[in-house]
Coordinates of C-alpha atoms in Angstrom, one line a residue:
M1 CA 160.2 101.4 250.2
S2 CA 160.9 101.2 246.5
A3 CA 163.5 103.4 244.8
V4 CA 160.9 105.5 243.0
K5 CA 158.9 106.1 246.2
K6 CA 162.2 107.3 247.8
I7 CA 162.8 109.6 244.8
I8 CA 159.3 111.0 245.2
L9 CA 159.8 111.5 248.9
I10 CA 163.1 113.4 248.3
N11 CA 161.4 115.6 245.7
L12 CA 158.6 116.4 248.2
V13 CA 161.1 117.1 251.0
V14 CA 163.2 119.4 248.8
Y15 CA 160.1 121.3 247.7
G16 CA 159.0 121.7 251.3
I17 CA 162.4 123.1 252.3
T18 CA 162.5 125.5 249.3
F19 CA 159.0 126.6 250.1
L20 CA 159.8 127.3 253.7
F21 CA 162.9 129.3 252.6
F22 CA 160.7 131.1 250.1
L23 CA 158.3 132.2 252.8
N24 CA 161.3 133.7 254.6
G25 CA 162.4 135.6 251.5
L26 CA 165.1 133.3 250.1
Y27 CA 164.6 131.7 246.7
L28 CA 166.7 128.6 246.7
N29 CA 165.7 127.5 243.2
N30 CA 168.1 130.1 241.8
I31 CA 171.0 128.0 243.2
L32 CA 169.4 124.6 242.8
A33 CA 168.5 125.0 239.1
L34 CA 170.9 123.7 236.4
Y35 CA 172.6 126.6 234.5
P36 CA 174.4 126.0 231.2
I37 CA 178.0 124.9 231.9
F38 CA 179.5 128.1 230.5
S39 CA 177.3 130.3 232.7
D40 CA 178.8 132.2 235.6
N41 CA 175.9 130.7 237.7
F42 CA 176.8 127.1 236.9
S43 CA 178.0 124.8 239.8
P44 CA 178.6 121.1 239.5
Y45 CA 176.1 120.2 242.3
Q46 CA 173.3 121.6 240.1
L47 CA 173.7 118.5 237.9
I48 CA 171.9 116.6 240.7
T49 CA 169.9 119.3 242.6
H50 CA 167.9 120.4 239.6
I51 CA 166.2 117.1 239.2
F52 CA 164.9 117.1 242.8
S53 CA 163.7 120.7 242.8
H54 CA 160.5 122.2 241.4
S55 CA 159.2 125.7 240.8
T56 CA 155.5 125.3 241.8
P57 CA 153.3 122.9 243.5
L58 CA 151.6 122.0 240.2
H59 CA 155.0 121.3 238.7
L60 CA 156.0 119.1 241.6
F61 CA 152.7 117.1 241.8
S62 CA 152.2 116.6 238.1
N63 CA 155.7 115.2 237.8
M64 CA 155.4 113.0 240.9
I65 CA 152.0 111.6 240.0
L66 CA 153.2 110.7 236.4
L67 CA 156.4 109.2 237.9
L68 CA 154.3 107.1 240.3
I69 CA 151.9 106.0 237.6
F70 CA 154.5 105.0 235.0
S71 CA 157.1 103.6 237.4
T72 CA 154.9 100.8 238.7
K73 CA 155.5 98.5 235.8
I74 CA 159.0 99.7 235.3
E75 CA 160.0 98.7 238.8
E76 CA 159.1 95.1 237.8
K77 CA 161.9 95.3 235.2
L78 CA 164.5 97.4 237.1
S79 CA 166.1 96.7 240.4
D80 CA 166.2 99.6 243.0
K81 CA 169.8 100.4 241.9
Q82 CA 168.8 100.4 238.2
S83 CA 165.8 102.6 239.0
W84 CA 168.1 105.1 240.8
N85 CA 170.6 105.0 238.0
F86 CA 167.9 105.4 235.3
Y87 CA 166.4 108.4 237.1
L88 CA 169.8 110.2 237.6
L89 CA 171.1 109.4 234.2
S90 CA 167.9 110.5 232.4
G91 CA 167.9 113.7 234.4
L92 CA 171.6 114.4 233.6
L93 CA 171.3 113.6 229.9
S94 CA 168.0 115.2 229.1
S95 CA 168.9 118.4 230.9
G96 CA 172.5 118.4 229.7
V97 CA 171.5 118.1 226.1
Y98 CA 168.8 120.8 226.7
C99 CA 171.5 123.2 228.0
L100 CA 173.4 122.8 224.7
F101 CA 170.4 124.4 223.0
S102 CA 169.3 126.9 225.6
E103 CA 170.9 129.6 227.8
S104 CA 168.0 129.4 230.3
P105 CA 168.4 127.5 233.6
I106 CA 166.4 124.3 234.1
I107 CA 164.6 122.9 237.1
G108 CA 162.5 119.9 237.7
A109 CA 162.2 116.2 237.1
S110 CA 160.3 116.4 233.9
G111 CA 163.1 115.0 231.7
C112 CA 163.2 112.0 234.1
V113 CA 159.5 111.6 234.0
F114 CA 159.4 111.6 230.2
A115 CA 162.3 109.0 230.2
F116 CA 160.1 106.8 232.5
M117 CA 157.2 107.3 230.0
G118 CA 159.4 106.3 227.0
F119 CA 160.7 103.3 229.0
Y120 CA 157.1 102.3 229.9
L121 CA 155.9 102.6 226.3
I122 CA 158.6 100.1 225.1
N123 CA 158.1 97.6 227.9
N124 CA 154.2 97.8 228.0
P125 CA 152.9 97.5 224.5
I126 CA 149.2 98.3 223.9
S127 CA 146.9 95.6 225.0
N128 CA 143.4 95.3 226.6
L129 CA 144.9 94.2 229.9
R130 CA 144.7 96.5 232.9
S131 CA 148.0 97.8 234.3
Y132 CA 149.0 97.6 237.9
S133 CA 148.5 101.4 238.3
G134 CA 144.8 101.1 237.4
I135 CA 144.8 102.7 234.0
S136 CA 144.6 100.6 230.9
K137 CA 147.8 100.1 228.9
A138 CA 146.0 101.3 225.7
F139 CA 145.1 104.6 227.4
A140 CA 148.6 104.9 229.0
S141 CA 150.3 104.4 225.6
C142 CA 148.0 106.9 223.9
F143 CA 148.6 109.4 226.6
I144 CA 152.4 108.9 226.3
I145 CA 152.4 109.3 222.6
F146 CA 150.1 112.4 222.7
S147 CA 152.3 113.9 225.4
F148 CA 155.5 113.3 223.3
I149 CA 153.9 114.8 220.2
T150 CA 152.7 117.8 222.2
E151 CA 156.2 118.4 223.7
L152 CA 157.9 118.0 220.3
W153 CA 155.5 120.5 218.8
D154 CA 155.9 122.9 221.7
S155 CA 159.7 122.6 221.6
I156 CA 159.6 123.8 218.0
F157 CA 156.8 126.4 218.0
T158 CA 156.5 127.9 221.5
T159 CA 158.7 130.3 223.4
D160 CA 157.5 129.8 227.0
D161 CA 159.5 129.1 230.1
I162 CA 159.0 125.3 229.9
A163 CA 161.9 123.1 228.8
H164 CA 159.9 121.2 226.2
L165 CA 163.1 120.1 224.5
C166 CA 164.3 118.5 227.8
H167 CA 161.1 116.4 227.8
V168 CA 161.7 115.3 224.2
F169 CA 165.3 114.3 225.1
G170 CA 164.1 112.5 228.2
F171 CA 161.5 110.5 226.3
C172 CA 164.0 109.5 223.6
F173 CA 166.5 108.5 226.2
G174 CA 163.9 106.3 227.9
I175 CA 163.1 104.5 224.7
F176 CA 166.8 104.1 223.9
Y177 CA 167.6 102.8 227.4
A178 CA 164.7 100.3 227.3
L179 CA 165.7 99.0 223.9
R180 CA 169.4 98.9 224.6
N181 CA 169.2 97.2 228.0
K182 CA 166.3 94.9 227.6
S183 CA 168.3 91.7 228.3
K184 CA 169.8 93.2 231.5
F185 CA 166.5 93.8 233.3
V186 CA 165.4 92.0 236.4
Q187 CA 163.1 89.1 235.4
P188 CA 159.8 89.3 237.3

């Protein structure tokens, strides 16, 4: 099983556990979410737990579907260990930088997903070829660019409970990582 499929499985299991606890009146996401480091609620384990936890089924499934779609070509470039490191590092950095600008806790793998999207964009330039995941690279690239612009806009002009700025940081990290480490990737 590939690293990304293991990551997706862990996310599904964690959500299942938190949902079962929720049915019994315990809301685990309050302790799994990442709180800003100067918050009384911050604990070091949250640096990892928040990127495997999700608030709703839609949050979970949208993140996991996008991760699955955009990881297929990426896994041709990254080894399993590199995929794990990329996922963890993108989650830590995108959420960590977000916490510098927000006092709200953060939960979910969206920063990681946007990092995978940024990585995909750099390593899969627009062409008329079909990608392994069944969507055209041109459509995928347009979707990624539109998603980034939407998140950038929302990070500036909206005040909802979504960590748009984390998505922006994740995307930028994915691009940076892809450009910086291109020579170190596994050759297909």
